[in-house]
Amino acid sequence: MGDMIDLVGLDRAELAAEVAVLGEKPFRAKQLWHWIYNRGATDFAQMTTLSRSLQEKLAQHYRLGRPTVSRQQISADGTRKWLLAFKDGNEAETVYIPEEDRGAVCLSSQVGCTLTCRFCHTGTQLLVRNLTASEIVGQFLVARDAFGEWPSPDDGGRLLSNIVLMGMGEPLFNYDNVAKALKIVMDGEGIAVSKRRITLSTSGVVPMIRRCGEELAVNLAISLHAVRDDLRDELMPINRKYPLAELMRALRDYPTNNARRITFEYVMLKGINDSLADARELIRLVDGIPAKFNLIPFNKWPGVSFDCSDRKVIERFSDELFNAGYSAPIRQPRGSDILAACGQLKSDSARARLTRVKEREAAGIVDEHHPAQ
Ligand code: SAH
Ligand code: SF4
């Protein structure tokens, strides 16, 4: 059972190949695509345009996988967070953020994260693996299931209108699976979320930014957080590999225009990166790039030593950017009562595992694969 092929996450060519293996006509692939991604079918028996015998044949060989919901939490502000379990028992979180006339689904690209940014809770998770295209698309399917938003409504009338790759993980370290998943969700005959409504957030994996621009051309958000290499090296280890000058060079080549600007995310850390001199340097740094800013009040999590800048300081920083001609809203923290805000995601299974590791260390038992540091 466990190794049946999952049709969710196959691209059109792969789906066509499976249909051919069954000896079925090519148009069956188109029908399957419609049922899976436009209608949200979870069972082959729902596919009423297919004969009973074909439904049964499909059920013998394939699954229509969804991650299982281990837990759903709903915030006072309507934000929802799902802890999802995949086939191997690993977990990741998916968040839905409602807004007045739309809503964004925040997808994870990895279990944990390859990187260890010092202000980010996900970065403390021990276990890391890439999510498959099926698992990435599956997160969106689960969110749509929760709101019963099937078949895919017209763009404009959707609760789940936008997608942000801002959950757990660094999407550009899992480029192939992320790209495959995004092509599936962008397909006009299925989930049909347009590239203009998708934003990929990266800590700055320079070589993959170019491919992302050429092949996906989704909106890009860059987690900048510091304007000097010495500080960024310390906050975000990836900067040692791809320093600011290289990052900026890659961004100048990204497909943008005035309507499609690059978003620079900037987490406001008290006394660390929040001075007016920092704001001015930021303006200098992005010169020549169609840019906008998103100032993120730092979200605390248990055990972190940073503090969020004072509101007045954030407003002053925002004004400085605004006066230089940039949009620089302060991000409204959403779902903080359920730890669903930026940088707070971390799956419970990993939390439990970390507790176990700490207990073992305290008892003097050192795991030879993860020696205590
Ligand atoms: N790995 C990608 C995608 C995660 S996006 C990236 O880093 O861009 C999550 C956003 O929240 C990033 O901008 C990240 O830097 C920011 N973030 C991380 N920890 C945070 C925290 N504790 N408070 C506020 N924002 C945080
Ligand atoms: Fe990973 Fe992004 Fe968190 Fe850094 S901020 S540890 S890249 S999820």
mmCIF file of C-alpha atoms and ligand atoms in Angstrom:
data_model
loop_
_atom_site.group_PDB
_atom_site.id
_atom_site.type_symbol
_atom_site.label_atom_id
_atom_site.label_comp_id
_atom_site.label_asym_id
_atom_site.label_seq_id
_atom_site.Cartn_x
_atom_site.Cartn_y
_atom_site.Cartn_z
ATOM 1 C CA MET A 1 0.000 0.000 0.000
ATOM 2 C CA GLY A 2 2.629 2.472 1.132
ATOM 3 C CA ASP A 3 4.552 2.370 -2.111
ATOM 4 C CA MET A 4 1.634 2.954 -4.444
ATOM 5 C CA ILE A 5 2.352 5.890 -6.731
ATOM 6 C CA ASP A 6 0.758 9.118 -5.592
ATOM 7 C CA LEU A 7 -0.902 10.964 -8.459
ATOM 8 C CA VAL A 8 -0.822 14.222 -6.490
ATOM 9 C CA GLY A 9 2.425 15.933 -7.389
ATOM 10 C CA LEU A 10 2.890 14.338 -10.800
ATOM 11 C CA ASP A 11 3.216 16.881 -13.572
ATOM 12 C CA ARG A 12 1.172 16.579 -16.741
ATOM 13 C CA ALA A 13 3.791 14.536 -18.603
ATOM 14 C CA GLU A 14 4.166 12.091 -15.716
ATOM 15 C CA LEU A 15 0.428 11.713 -15.381
ATOM 16 C CA ALA A 16 0.147 11.044 -19.126
ATOM 17 C CA ALA A 17 2.838 8.380 -18.790
ATOM 18 C CA GLU A 18 0.897 6.599 -16.026
ATOM 19 C CA VAL A 19 -2.267 6.688 -18.119
ATOM 20 C CA ALA A 20 -0.305 5.138 -20.996
ATOM 21 C CA VAL A 21 1.006 2.402 -18.682
ATOM 22 C CA LEU A 22 -2.611 1.498 -17.920
ATOM 23 C CA GLY A 23 -3.298 1.317 -21.661
ATOM 24 C CA GLU A 24 -5.790 4.180 -21.465
ATOM 25 C CA LYS A 25 -6.310 6.957 -24.014
ATOM 26 C CA PRO A 26 -4.358 10.196 -23.471
ATOM 27 C CA PHE A 27 -7.470 12.288 -22.746
ATOM 28 C CA ARG A 28 -7.892 10.325 -19.520
ATOM 29 C CA ALA A 29 -4.892 12.220 -18.162
ATOM 30 C CA LYS A 30 -6.691 15.490 -18.781
ATOM 31 C CA GLN A 31 -9.762 14.156 -16.965
ATOM 32 C CA LEU A 32 -7.680 13.008 -14.026
ATOM 33 C CA TRP A 33 -5.971 16.395 -13.829
ATOM 34 C CA HIS A 34 -9.358 18.071 -13.694
ATOM 35 C CA TRP A 35 -10.632 15.779 -10.934
ATOM 36 C CA ILE A 36 -7.517 16.050 -8.818
ATOM 37 C CA TYR A 37 -6.749 19.755 -9.090
ATOM 38 C CA ASN A 38 -9.967 21.459 -10.142
ATOM 39 C CA ARG A 39 -12.498 19.343 -8.259
ATOM 40 C CA GLY A 40 -10.322 18.277 -5.355
ATOM 41 C CA ALA A 41 -11.237 14.594 -5.582
ATOM 42 C CA THR A 42 -9.858 12.529 -2.724
ATOM 43 C CA ASP A 43 -11.159 9.211 -4.002
ATOM 44 C CA PHE A 44 -11.268 7.673 -7.474
ATOM 45 C CA ALA A 45 -14.922 6.728 -6.876
ATOM 46 C CA GLN A 46 -15.798 10.446 -7.050
ATOM 47 C CA MET A 47 -14.571 10.635 -10.646
ATOM 48 C CA THR A 48 -17.929 10.199 -12.302
ATOM 49 C CA THR A 49 -16.685 10.806 -15.844
ATOM 50 C CA LEU A 50 -14.599 7.629 -15.571
ATOM 51 C CA SER A 51 -16.092 4.153 -15.836
ATOM 52 C CA ARG A 52 -16.401 2.085 -12.689
ATOM 53 C CA SER A 53 -13.827 -0.342 -14.000
ATOM 54 C CA LEU A 54 -11.300 2.423 -14.646
ATOM 55 C CA GLN A 55 -11.958 3.891 -11.199
ATOM 56 C CA GLU A 56 -11.219 0.489 -9.704
ATOM 57 C CA LYS A 57 -8.130 -0.029 -11.800
ATOM 58 C CA LEU A 58 -6.797 3.357 -10.706
ATOM 59 C CA ALA A 59 -7.539 2.600 -7.059
ATOM 60 C CA GLN A 60 -5.532 -0.611 -7.311
ATOM 61 C CA HIS A 61 -2.404 1.154 -8.504
ATOM 62 C CA TYR A 62 -2.485 4.718 -7.266
ATOM 63 C CA ARG A 63 -3.232 6.946 -4.333
ATOM 64 C CA LEU A 64 -4.512 10.525 -4.152
ATOM 65 C CA GLY A 65 -2.396 11.509 -1.231
ATOM 66 C CA ARG A 66 -2.954 14.278 1.223
ATOM 67 C CA PRO A 67 -0.774 14.830 4.241
ATOM 68 C CA THR A 68 -2.744 13.979 7.388
ATOM 69 C CA VAL A 69 -3.790 16.794 9.674
ATOM 70 C CA SER A 70 -2.149 16.089 13.048
ATOM 71 C CA ARG A 71 -3.568 19.287 14.500
ATOM 72 C CA GLN A 72 -5.483 22.355 13.389
ATOM 73 C CA GLN A 73 -5.356 25.573 15.401
ATOM 74 C CA ILE A 74 -7.478 28.639 14.772
ATOM 75 C CA SER A 75 -6.293 32.028 15.995
ATOM 76 C CA ALA A 76 -8.524 34.757 17.392
ATOM 77 C CA ASP A 77 -7.786 36.722 14.206
ATOM 78 C CA GLY A 78 -8.908 33.892 11.907
ATOM 79 C CA THR A 79 -5.429 32.681 11.018
ATOM 80 C CA ARG A 80 -5.273 28.893 10.874
ATOM 81 C CA LYS A 81 -2.303 26.650 11.337
ATOM 82 C CA TRP A 82 -2.151 22.992 10.421
ATOM 83 C CA LEU A 83 0.472 20.600 11.617
ATOM 84 C CA LEU A 84 0.652 18.080 8.808
ATOM 85 C CA ALA A 85 2.141 14.607 8.905
ATOM 86 C CA PHE A 86 3.630 13.017 5.817
ATOM 87 C CA LYS A 87 3.888 9.335 4.985
ATOM 88 C CA ASP A 88 7.202 8.872 6.819
ATOM 89 C CA GLY A 89 5.833 10.511 9.968
ATOM 90 C CA ASN A 90 7.717 13.772 9.507
ATOM 91 C CA GLU A 91 5.751 16.924 10.058
ATOM 92 C CA ALA A 92 5.625 20.481 8.777
ATOM 93 C CA GLU A 93 3.291 23.413 9.271
ATOM 94 C CA THR A 94 0.997 25.213 6.840
ATOM 95 C CA VAL A 95 -0.719 28.499 7.672
ATOM 96 C CA TYR A 96 -3.765 30.274 6.249
ATOM 97 C CA ILE A 97 -3.856 34.041 6.674
ATOM 98 C CA PRO A 98 -7.213 35.657 5.886
ATOM 99 C CA GLU A 99 -7.433 39.226 4.695
ATOM 100 C CA GLU A 100 -10.423 41.360 3.888
ATOM 101 C CA ASP A 101 -10.960 40.377 0.291
ATOM 102 C CA ARG A 102 -8.496 37.525 -0.101
ATOM 103 C CA GLY A 103 -6.294 35.119 1.792
ATOM 104 C CA ALA A 104 -2.855 33.596 1.557
ATOM 105 C CA VAL A 105 -1.761 30.051 2.151
ATOM 106 C CA CYS A 106 1.746 29.935 3.547
ATOM 107 C CA LEU A 107 3.448 26.732 2.416
ATOM 108 C CA SER A 108 6.480 24.980 3.830
ATOM 109 C CA SER A 109 9.191 23.682 1.516
ATOM 110 C CA GLN A 110 11.201 21.602 3.987
ATOM 111 C CA VAL A 111 10.787 19.763 7.267
ATOM 112 C CA GLY A 112 12.843 22.161 9.383
ATOM 113 C CA CYS A 113 15.328 24.281 7.456
ATOM 114 C CA THR A 114 18.745 23.755 5.940
ATOM 115 C CA LEU A 115 19.834 27.098 7.382
ATOM 116 C CA THR A 116 20.180 28.342 10.912
ATOM 117 C CA CYS A 117 19.292 32.021 10.964
ATOM 118 C CA ARG A 118 19.659 33.067 14.556
ATOM 119 C CA PHE A 119 16.302 34.793 14.966
ATOM 120 C CA CYS A 120 14.259 31.984 13.395
ATOM 121 C CA HIS A 121 12.623 29.158 15.305
ATOM 122 C CA THR A 122 12.530 26.853 12.272
ATOM 123 C CA GLY A 123 16.304 27.133 12.063
ATOM 124 C CA THR A 124 16.650 25.409 15.440
ATOM 125 C CA GLN A 125 14.926 22.256 14.273
ATOM 126 C CA LEU A 126 17.341 19.356 14.210
ATOM 127 C CA LEU A 127 15.824 17.230 11.550
ATOM 128 C CA VAL A 128 15.726 18.533 8.011
ATOM 129 C CA ARG A 129 14.523 17.025 4.802
ATOM 130 C CA ASN A 130 13.174 18.416 1.567
ATOM 131 C CA LEU A 131 9.463 18.096 0.935
ATOM 132 C CA THR A 132 8.427 16.421 -2.310
ATOM 133 C CA ALA A 133 6.311 18.205 -4.923
ATOM 134 C CA SER A 134 3.431 16.009 -3.792
ATOM 135 C CA GLU A 135 3.856 17.145 -0.190
ATOM 136 C CA ILE A 136 4.033 20.813 -1.185
ATOM 137 C CA VAL A 137 0.949 20.661 -3.409
ATOM 138 C CA GLY A 138 -0.726 18.480 -0.759
ATOM 139 C CA GLN A 139 -0.469 21.328 1.774
ATOM 140 C CA PHE A 140 -2.514 23.556 -0.487
ATOM 141 C CA LEU A 141 -5.058 20.785 -1.071
ATOM 142 C CA VAL A 142 -5.493 20.354 2.685
ATOM 143 C CA ALA A 143 -6.106 24.089 3.107
ATOM 144 C CA ARG A 144 -8.669 24.079 0.284
ATOM 145 C CA ASP A 145 -10.338 21.021 1.785
ATOM 146 C CA ALA A 146 -10.672 22.836 5.110
ATOM 147 C CA PHE A 147 -12.643 25.619 3.429
ATOM 148 C CA GLY A 148 -14.381 23.338 0.931
ATOM 149 C CA GLU A 149 -13.152 25.619 -1.828
ATOM 150 C CA TRP A 150 -13.777 23.130 -4.654
ATOM 151 C CA PRO A 151 -14.097 23.220 -7.600
ATOM 152 C CA SER A 152 -11.492 25.956 -8.107
ATOM 153 C CA PRO A 153 -13.531 29.187 -8.037
ATOM 154 C CA ASP A 154 -12.751 31.990 -10.463
ATOM 155 C CA ASP A 155 -9.848 34.158 -9.480
ATOM 156 C CA GLY A 156 -11.270 37.140 -7.634
ATOM 157 C CA GLY A 157 -13.833 35.196 -5.608
ATOM 158 C CA ARG A 158 -11.518 33.035 -3.581
ATOM 159 C CA LEU A 159 -10.793 32.760 0.108
ATOM 160 C CA LEU A 160 -7.512 31.050 -0.755
ATOM 161 C CA SER A 161 -6.362 33.468 -3.442
ATOM 162 C CA ASN A 162 -2.641 33.747 -2.852
ATOM 163 C CA ILE A 163 0.285 31.513 -2.067
ATOM 164 C CA VAL A 164 3.384 32.520 -0.166
ATOM 165 C CA LEU A 165 6.374 30.239 0.198
ATOM 166 C CA MET A 166 7.218 31.608 3.604
ATOM 167 C CA GLY A 167 6.697 28.621 5.836
ATOM 168 C CA MET A 168 9.320 26.225 7.105
ATOM 169 C CA GLY A 169 12.416 25.779 5.020
ATOM 170 C CA GLU A 170 14.462 27.499 2.354
ATOM 171 C CA PRO A 171 12.555 27.005 -0.921
ATOM 172 C CA LEU A 172 15.570 27.619 -3.145
ATOM 173 C CA PHE A 173 17.471 24.785 -1.456
ATOM 174 C CA ASN A 174 14.670 22.527 -2.670
ATOM 175 C CA TYR A 175 14.296 24.186 -6.016
ATOM 176 C CA ASP A 176 13.295 21.229 -8.200
ATOM 177 C CA ASN A 177 10.425 20.105 -5.980
ATOM 178 C CA VAL A 178 9.266 23.663 -5.332
ATOM 179 C CA ALA A 179 9.328 24.498 -9.046
ATOM 180 C CA LYS A 180 7.405 21.358 -9.909
ATOM 181 C CA ALA A 181 4.805 22.066 -7.223
ATOM 182 C CA LEU A 182 4.408 25.678 -8.345
ATOM 183 C CA LYS A 183 3.931 24.684 -11.974
ATOM 184 C CA ILE A 184 1.157 22.341 -10.839
ATOM 185 C CA VAL A 185 -0.638 24.978 -8.766
ATOM 186 C CA MET A 186 -0.280 27.577 -11.542
ATOM 187 C CA ASP A 187 -1.816 25.308 -14.197
ATOM 188 C CA GLY A 188 -4.961 27.059 -15.431
ATOM 189 C CA GLU A 189 -7.014 23.851 -15.629
ATOM 190 C CA GLY A 190 -6.419 22.906 -12.032
ATOM 191 C CA ILE A 191 -5.754 24.937 -8.924
ATOM 192 C CA ALA A 192 -5.031 27.913 -11.183
ATOM 193 C CA VAL A 193 -3.288 30.368 -8.880
ATOM 194 C CA SER A 194 -1.481 32.809 -11.167
ATOM 195 C CA LYS A 195 2.188 33.646 -10.773
ATOM 196 C CA ARG A 196 1.211 37.196 -9.872
ATOM 197 C CA ARG A 197 -0.428 35.789 -6.737
ATOM 198 C CA ILE A 198 2.530 33.677 -5.675
ATOM 199 C CA THR A 199 5.458 34.994 -3.651
ATOM 200 C CA LEU A 200 8.576 33.005 -2.943
ATOM 201 C CA SER A 201 10.659 34.141 -0.003
ATOM 202 C CA THR A 202 14.335 33.299 0.101
ATOM 203 C CA SER A 203 17.226 34.014 2.379
ATOM 204 C CA GLY A 204 19.277 34.655 -0.761
ATOM 205 C CA VAL A 205 20.429 31.499 -2.559
ATOM 206 C CA VAL A 206 22.022 33.508 -5.335
ATOM 207 C CA PRO A 207 22.527 30.858 -8.063
ATOM 208 C CA MET A 208 18.917 29.709 -7.824
ATOM 209 C CA ILE A 209 17.424 33.204 -7.979
ATOM 210 C CA ARG A 210 18.214 33.407 -11.690
ATOM 211 C CA ARG A 211 16.539 30.081 -12.448
ATOM 212 C CA CYS A 212 13.556 31.066 -10.381
ATOM 213 C CA GLY A 213 13.201 34.227 -12.473
ATOM 214 C CA GLU A 214 13.600 32.445 -15.787
ATOM 215 C CA GLU A 215 11.441 29.412 -15.093
ATOM 216 C CA LEU A 216 8.796 30.561 -12.624
ATOM 217 C CA ALA A 217 8.787 34.381 -12.624
ATOM 218 C CA VAL A 218 6.793 34.445 -9.394
ATOM 219 C CA ASN A 219 7.067 37.426 -7.057
ATOM 220 C CA LEU A 220 10.260 37.395 -5.102
ATOM 221 C CA ALA A 221 10.761 38.335 -1.476
ATOM 222 C CA ILE A 222 14.238 38.548 -0.015
ATOM 223 C CA SER A 223 14.902 38.088 3.666
ATOM 224 C CA LEU A 224 17.489 40.822 4.011
ATOM 225 C CA HIS A 225 17.479 41.778 7.696
ATOM 226 C CA ALA A 226 20.889 43.451 7.655
ATOM 227 C CA VAL A 227 22.633 45.970 5.426
ATOM 228 C CA ARG A 228 26.242 45.170 6.311
ATOM 229 C CA ASP A 229 27.998 41.884 5.626
ATOM 230 C CA ASP A 230 29.464 41.617 9.133
ATOM 231 C CA LEU A 231 26.032 41.711 10.751
ATOM 232 C CA ARG A 232 24.314 39.635 8.071
ATOM 233 C CA ASP A 233 27.064 36.988 8.347
ATOM 234 C CA GLU A 234 26.201 36.688 11.990
ATOM 235 C CA LEU A 235 22.399 36.698 11.679
ATOM 236 C CA MET A 236 22.140 34.615 8.524
ATOM 237 C CA PRO A 237 24.940 32.152 7.868
ATOM 238 C CA ILE A 238 24.099 31.964 4.170
ATOM 239 C CA ASN A 239 25.538 35.458 3.784
ATOM 240 C CA ARG A 240 29.026 34.030 4.224
ATOM 241 C CA LYS A 241 28.489 32.101 1.030
ATOM 242 C CA TYR A 242 26.510 34.721 -0.902
ATOM 243 C CA PRO A 243 27.354 38.161 0.451
ATOM 244 C CA LEU A 244 25.275 41.287 -0.099
ATOM 245 C CA ALA A 245 27.006 42.521 -3.258
ATOM 246 C CA GLU A 246 26.422 39.214 -5.025
ATOM 247 C CA LEU A 247 22.853 39.047 -3.832
ATOM 248 C CA MET A 248 22.117 42.530 -5.107
ATOM 249 C CA ARG A 249 23.697 41.732 -8.454
ATOM 250 C CA ALA A 250 21.397 38.711 -8.869
ATOM 251 C CA LEU A 251 18.376 40.817 -7.939
ATOM 252 C CA ARG A 252 19.151 43.434 -10.547
ATOM 253 C CA ASP A 253 18.710 40.699 -13.168
ATOM 254 C CA TYR A 254 15.412 39.398 -11.779
ATOM 255 C CA PRO A 255 12.362 40.004 -14.019
ATOM 256 C CA THR A 256 10.624 42.968 -12.386
ATOM 257 C CA ASN A 257 8.871 46.140 -13.315
ATOM 258 C CA ASN A 258 7.210 48.885 -11.365
ATOM 259 C CA ALA A 259 4.108 46.802 -10.782
ATOM 260 C CA ARG A 260 6.130 43.735 -9.803
ATOM 261 C CA ARG A 261 8.710 44.845 -7.337
ATOM 262 C CA ILE A 262 11.023 42.762 -5.238
ATOM 263 C CA THR A 263 9.954 42.746 -1.614
ATOM 264 C CA PHE A 264 12.715 43.175 0.921
ATOM 265 C CA GLU A 265 11.737 41.647 4.233
ATOM 266 C CA TYR A 266 13.408 43.194 7.210
ATOM 267 C CA VAL A 267 12.891 41.802 10.684
ATOM 268 C CA MET A 268 13.141 44.553 13.305
ATOM 269 C CA LEU A 269 15.607 43.532 16.013
ATOM 270 C CA LYS A 270 16.000 45.933 18.897
ATOM 271 C CA GLY A 271 19.369 47.659 18.931
ATOM 272 C CA ILE A 272 20.720 45.332 16.245
ATOM 273 C CA ASN A 273 19.562 46.505 12.821
ATOM 274 C CA ASP A 274 16.982 49.209 13.492
ATOM 275 C CA SER A 275 18.866 52.544 13.431
ATOM 276 C CA LEU A 276 18.211 55.380 11.014
ATOM 277 C CA ALA A 277 21.692 54.816 9.614
ATOM 278 C CA ASP A 278 20.595 51.267 8.797
ATOM 279 C CA ALA A 279 17.520 52.605 7.002
ATOM 280 C CA ARG A 280 19.628 54.986 4.939
ATOM 281 C CA GLU A 281 22.077 52.261 4.026
ATOM 282 C CA LEU A 282 19.138 50.092 3.015
ATOM 283 C CA ILE A 283 17.954 52.759 0.608
ATOM 284 C CA ARG A 284 21.425 52.990 -0.874
ATOM 285 C CA LEU A 285 21.696 49.215 -1.206
ATOM 286 C CA VAL A 286 18.524 48.734 -3.256
ATOM 287 C CA ASP A 287 19.163 51.695 -5.522
ATOM 288 C CA GLY A 288 18.170 50.804 -9.085
ATOM 289 C CA ILE A 289 16.038 47.780 -8.113
ATOM 290 C CA PRO A 290 12.246 48.079 -8.262
ATOM 291 C CA ALA A 291 11.832 47.506 -4.551
ATOM 292 C CA LYS A 292 9.343 47.618 -1.730
ATOM 293 C CA PHE A 293 9.841 46.814 1.902
ATOM 294 C CA ASN A 294 8.085 44.757 4.482
ATOM 295 C CA LEU A 295 9.103 45.516 8.036
ATOM 296 C CA ILE A 296 8.466 42.505 10.242
ATOM 297 C CA PRO A 297 8.195 43.074 13.983
ATOM 298 C CA PHE A 298 10.372 40.360 15.481
ATOM 299 C CA ASN A 299 8.288 37.491 16.851
ATOM 300 C CA LYS A 300 9.728 35.999 19.977
ATOM 301 C CA TRP A 301 9.820 32.295 20.613
ATOM 302 C CA PRO A 302 10.822 30.352 23.713
ATOM 303 C CA GLY A 303 14.535 30.637 24.368
ATOM 304 C CA VAL A 304 15.486 33.366 21.875
ATOM 305 C CA SER A 305 17.499 36.321 23.130
ATOM 306 C CA PHE A 306 16.535 39.010 20.580
ATOM 307 C CA ASP A 307 13.854 41.566 21.287
ATOM 308 C CA CYS A 308 11.555 43.357 18.907
ATOM 309 C CA SER A 309 12.329 47.000 18.228
ATOM 310 C CA ASP A 310 10.030 49.517 19.895
ATOM 311 C CA ARG A 311 7.016 50.564 17.869
ATOM 312 C CA LYS A 312 8.270 54.157 17.599
ATOM 313 C CA VAL A 313 11.602 52.974 16.244
ATOM 314 C CA ILE A 314 9.919 50.779 13.631
ATOM 315 C CA GLU A 315 7.696 53.668 12.578
ATOM 316 C CA ARG A 316 10.679 55.978 12.226
ATOM 317 C CA PHE A 317 12.453 53.361 10.120
ATOM 318 C CA SER A 318 9.355 52.958 7.959
ATOM 319 C CA ASP A 319 9.019 56.740 7.519
ATOM 320 C CA GLU A 320 12.608 57.020 6.401
ATOM 321 C CA LEU A 321 12.003 54.460 3.633
ATOM 322 C CA PHE A 322 8.662 55.996 2.752
ATOM 323 C CA ASN A 323 10.184 59.456 2.435
ATOM 324 C CA ALA A 324 12.707 58.029 -0.006
ATOM 325 C CA GLY A 325 9.780 56.944 -2.175
ATOM 326 C CA TYR A 326 9.273 53.337 -1.096
ATOM 327 C CA SER A 327 6.307 51.450 0.197
ATOM 328 C CA ALA A 328 7.352 50.198 3.628
ATOM 329 C CA PRO A 329 4.420 48.821 5.594
ATOM 330 C CA ILE A 330 4.909 47.293 9.016
ATOM 331 C CA ARG A 331 3.675 43.739 8.871
ATOM 332 C CA GLN A 332 0.748 43.043 11.116
ATOM 333 C CA PRO A 333 1.659 40.018 13.207
ATOM 334 C CA ARG A 334 -0.968 37.369 12.466
ATOM 335 C CA GLY A 335 -1.829 34.292 14.450
ATOM 336 C CA SER A 336 0.729 35.001 17.148
ATOM 337 C CA ASP A 337 -1.541 33.419 19.806
ATOM 338 C CA ILE A 338 -1.077 30.081 18.055
ATOM 339 C CA LEU A 339 2.606 30.650 17.206
ATOM 340 C CA ALA A 340 1.752 30.907 13.523
ATOM 341 C CA ALA A 341 3.558 34.177 12.833
ATOM 342 C CA CYS A 342 6.710 34.513 10.733
ATOM 343 C CA GLY A 343 9.633 32.617 12.075
ATOM 344 C CA GLN A 344 7.684 30.790 14.751
ATOM 345 C CA LEU A 345 6.974 27.620 12.850
ATOM 346 C CA LYS A 346 8.476 24.517 14.206
ATOM 347 C CA SER A 347 6.825 21.145 14.244
ATOM 348 C CA ASP A 348 5.925 19.539 17.542
ATOM 349 C CA SER A 349 7.423 16.206 16.621
ATOM 350 C CA ALA A 350 10.771 17.925 16.271
ATOM 351 C CA ARG A 351 10.207 19.836 19.481
ATOM 352 C CA ALA A 352 9.567 16.569 21.269
ATOM 353 C CA ARG A 353 12.644 15.072 19.665
ATOM 354 C CA LEU A 354 14.769 18.020 20.765
ATOM 355 C CA THR A 355 13.484 17.647 24.315
ATOM 356 C CA ARG A 356 14.480 14.003 24.219
ATOM 357 C CA VAL A 357 17.960 14.902 22.979
ATOM 358 C CA LYS A 358 18.346 17.455 25.748
ATOM 359 C CA GLU A 359 17.197 14.971 28.357
ATOM 360 C CA ARG A 360 19.706 12.452 27.091
ATOM 361 C CA GLU A 361 22.467 15.047 27.154
ATOM 362 C CA ALA A 362 21.530 16.033 30.694
ATOM 363 C CA ALA A 363 21.735 12.362 31.659
ATOM 364 C CA GLY A 364 25.187 12.206 30.125
ATOM 365 C CA ILE A 365 24.127 10.081 27.184
ATOM 366 C CA VAL A 366 25.696 11.414 24.013
ATOM 367 C CA ASP A 367 24.260 10.384 20.689
ATOM 368 C CA GLU A 368 27.257 9.472 18.561
ATOM 369 C CA HIS A 369 25.569 10.842 15.445
ATOM 370 C CA HIS A 370 24.782 14.151 17.107
ATOM 371 C CA PRO A 371 27.558 14.723 19.619
ATOM 372 C CA ALA A 372 26.842 17.457 22.130
ATOM 373 C CA GLN A 373 28.565 20.683 21.128
HETATM 374 N N1 SAH B 1 13.510 30.496 4.366
HETATM 375 C C1 SAH B 1 12.816 31.511 3.671
HETATM 376 C C2 SAH B 1 11.339 31.370 3.858
HETATM 377 C C3 SAH B 1 10.849 31.596 5.276
HETATM 378 S S1 SAH B 1 10.000 33.084 5.224
HETATM 379 C C4 SAH B 1 13.330 32.869 4.097
HETATM 380 O O1 SAH B 1 14.052 32.920 5.058
HETATM 381 O O2 SAH B 1 13.036 33.831 3.410
HETATM 382 C C5 SAH B 1 9.828 33.575 6.815
HETATM 383 C C6 SAH B 1 10.176 35.042 6.984
HETATM 384 O O3 SAH B 1 10.103 35.315 8.374
HETATM 385 C C7 SAH B 1 11.600 35.348 6.568
HETATM 386 O O4 SAH B 1 11.713 36.670 6.113
HETATM 387 C C8 SAH B 1 12.308 35.194 7.889
HETATM 388 O O5 SAH B 1 13.544 35.827 7.879
HETATM 389 C C9 SAH B 1 11.337 35.833 8.837
HETATM 390 N N2 SAH B 1 11.527 35.431 10.224
HETATM 391 C C10 SAH B 1 12.195 34.372 10.700
HETATM 392 N N3 SAH B 1 12.142 34.346 12.049
HETATM 393 C C11 SAH B 1 11.404 35.409 12.416
HETATM 394 C C12 SAH B 1 10.964 35.904 13.684
HETATM 395 N N4 SAH B 1 11.241 35.264 14.802
HETATM 396 N N5 SAH B 1 10.208 37.028 13.693
HETATM 397 C C13 SAH B 1 9.869 37.641 12.535
HETATM 398 N N6 SAH B 1 10.232 37.205 11.317
HETATM 399 C C14 SAH B 1 11.009 36.105 11.263
HETATM 400 FE FE1 SF4 B 2 15.456 28.952 7.250
HETATM 401 FE FE2 SF4 B 2 14.260 31.203 6.445
HETATM 402 FE FE3 SF4 B 2 14.306 30.491 9.053
HETATM 403 FE FE4 SF4 B 2 16.548 31.287 7.865
HETATM 404 S S1 SF4 B 2 14.699 32.525 8.202
HETATM 405 S S2 SF4 B 2 16.334 29.502 9.227
HETATM 406 S S3 SF4 B 2 16.298 30.465 5.812
HETATM 407 S S4 SF4 B 2 13.267 29.416 7.406
#
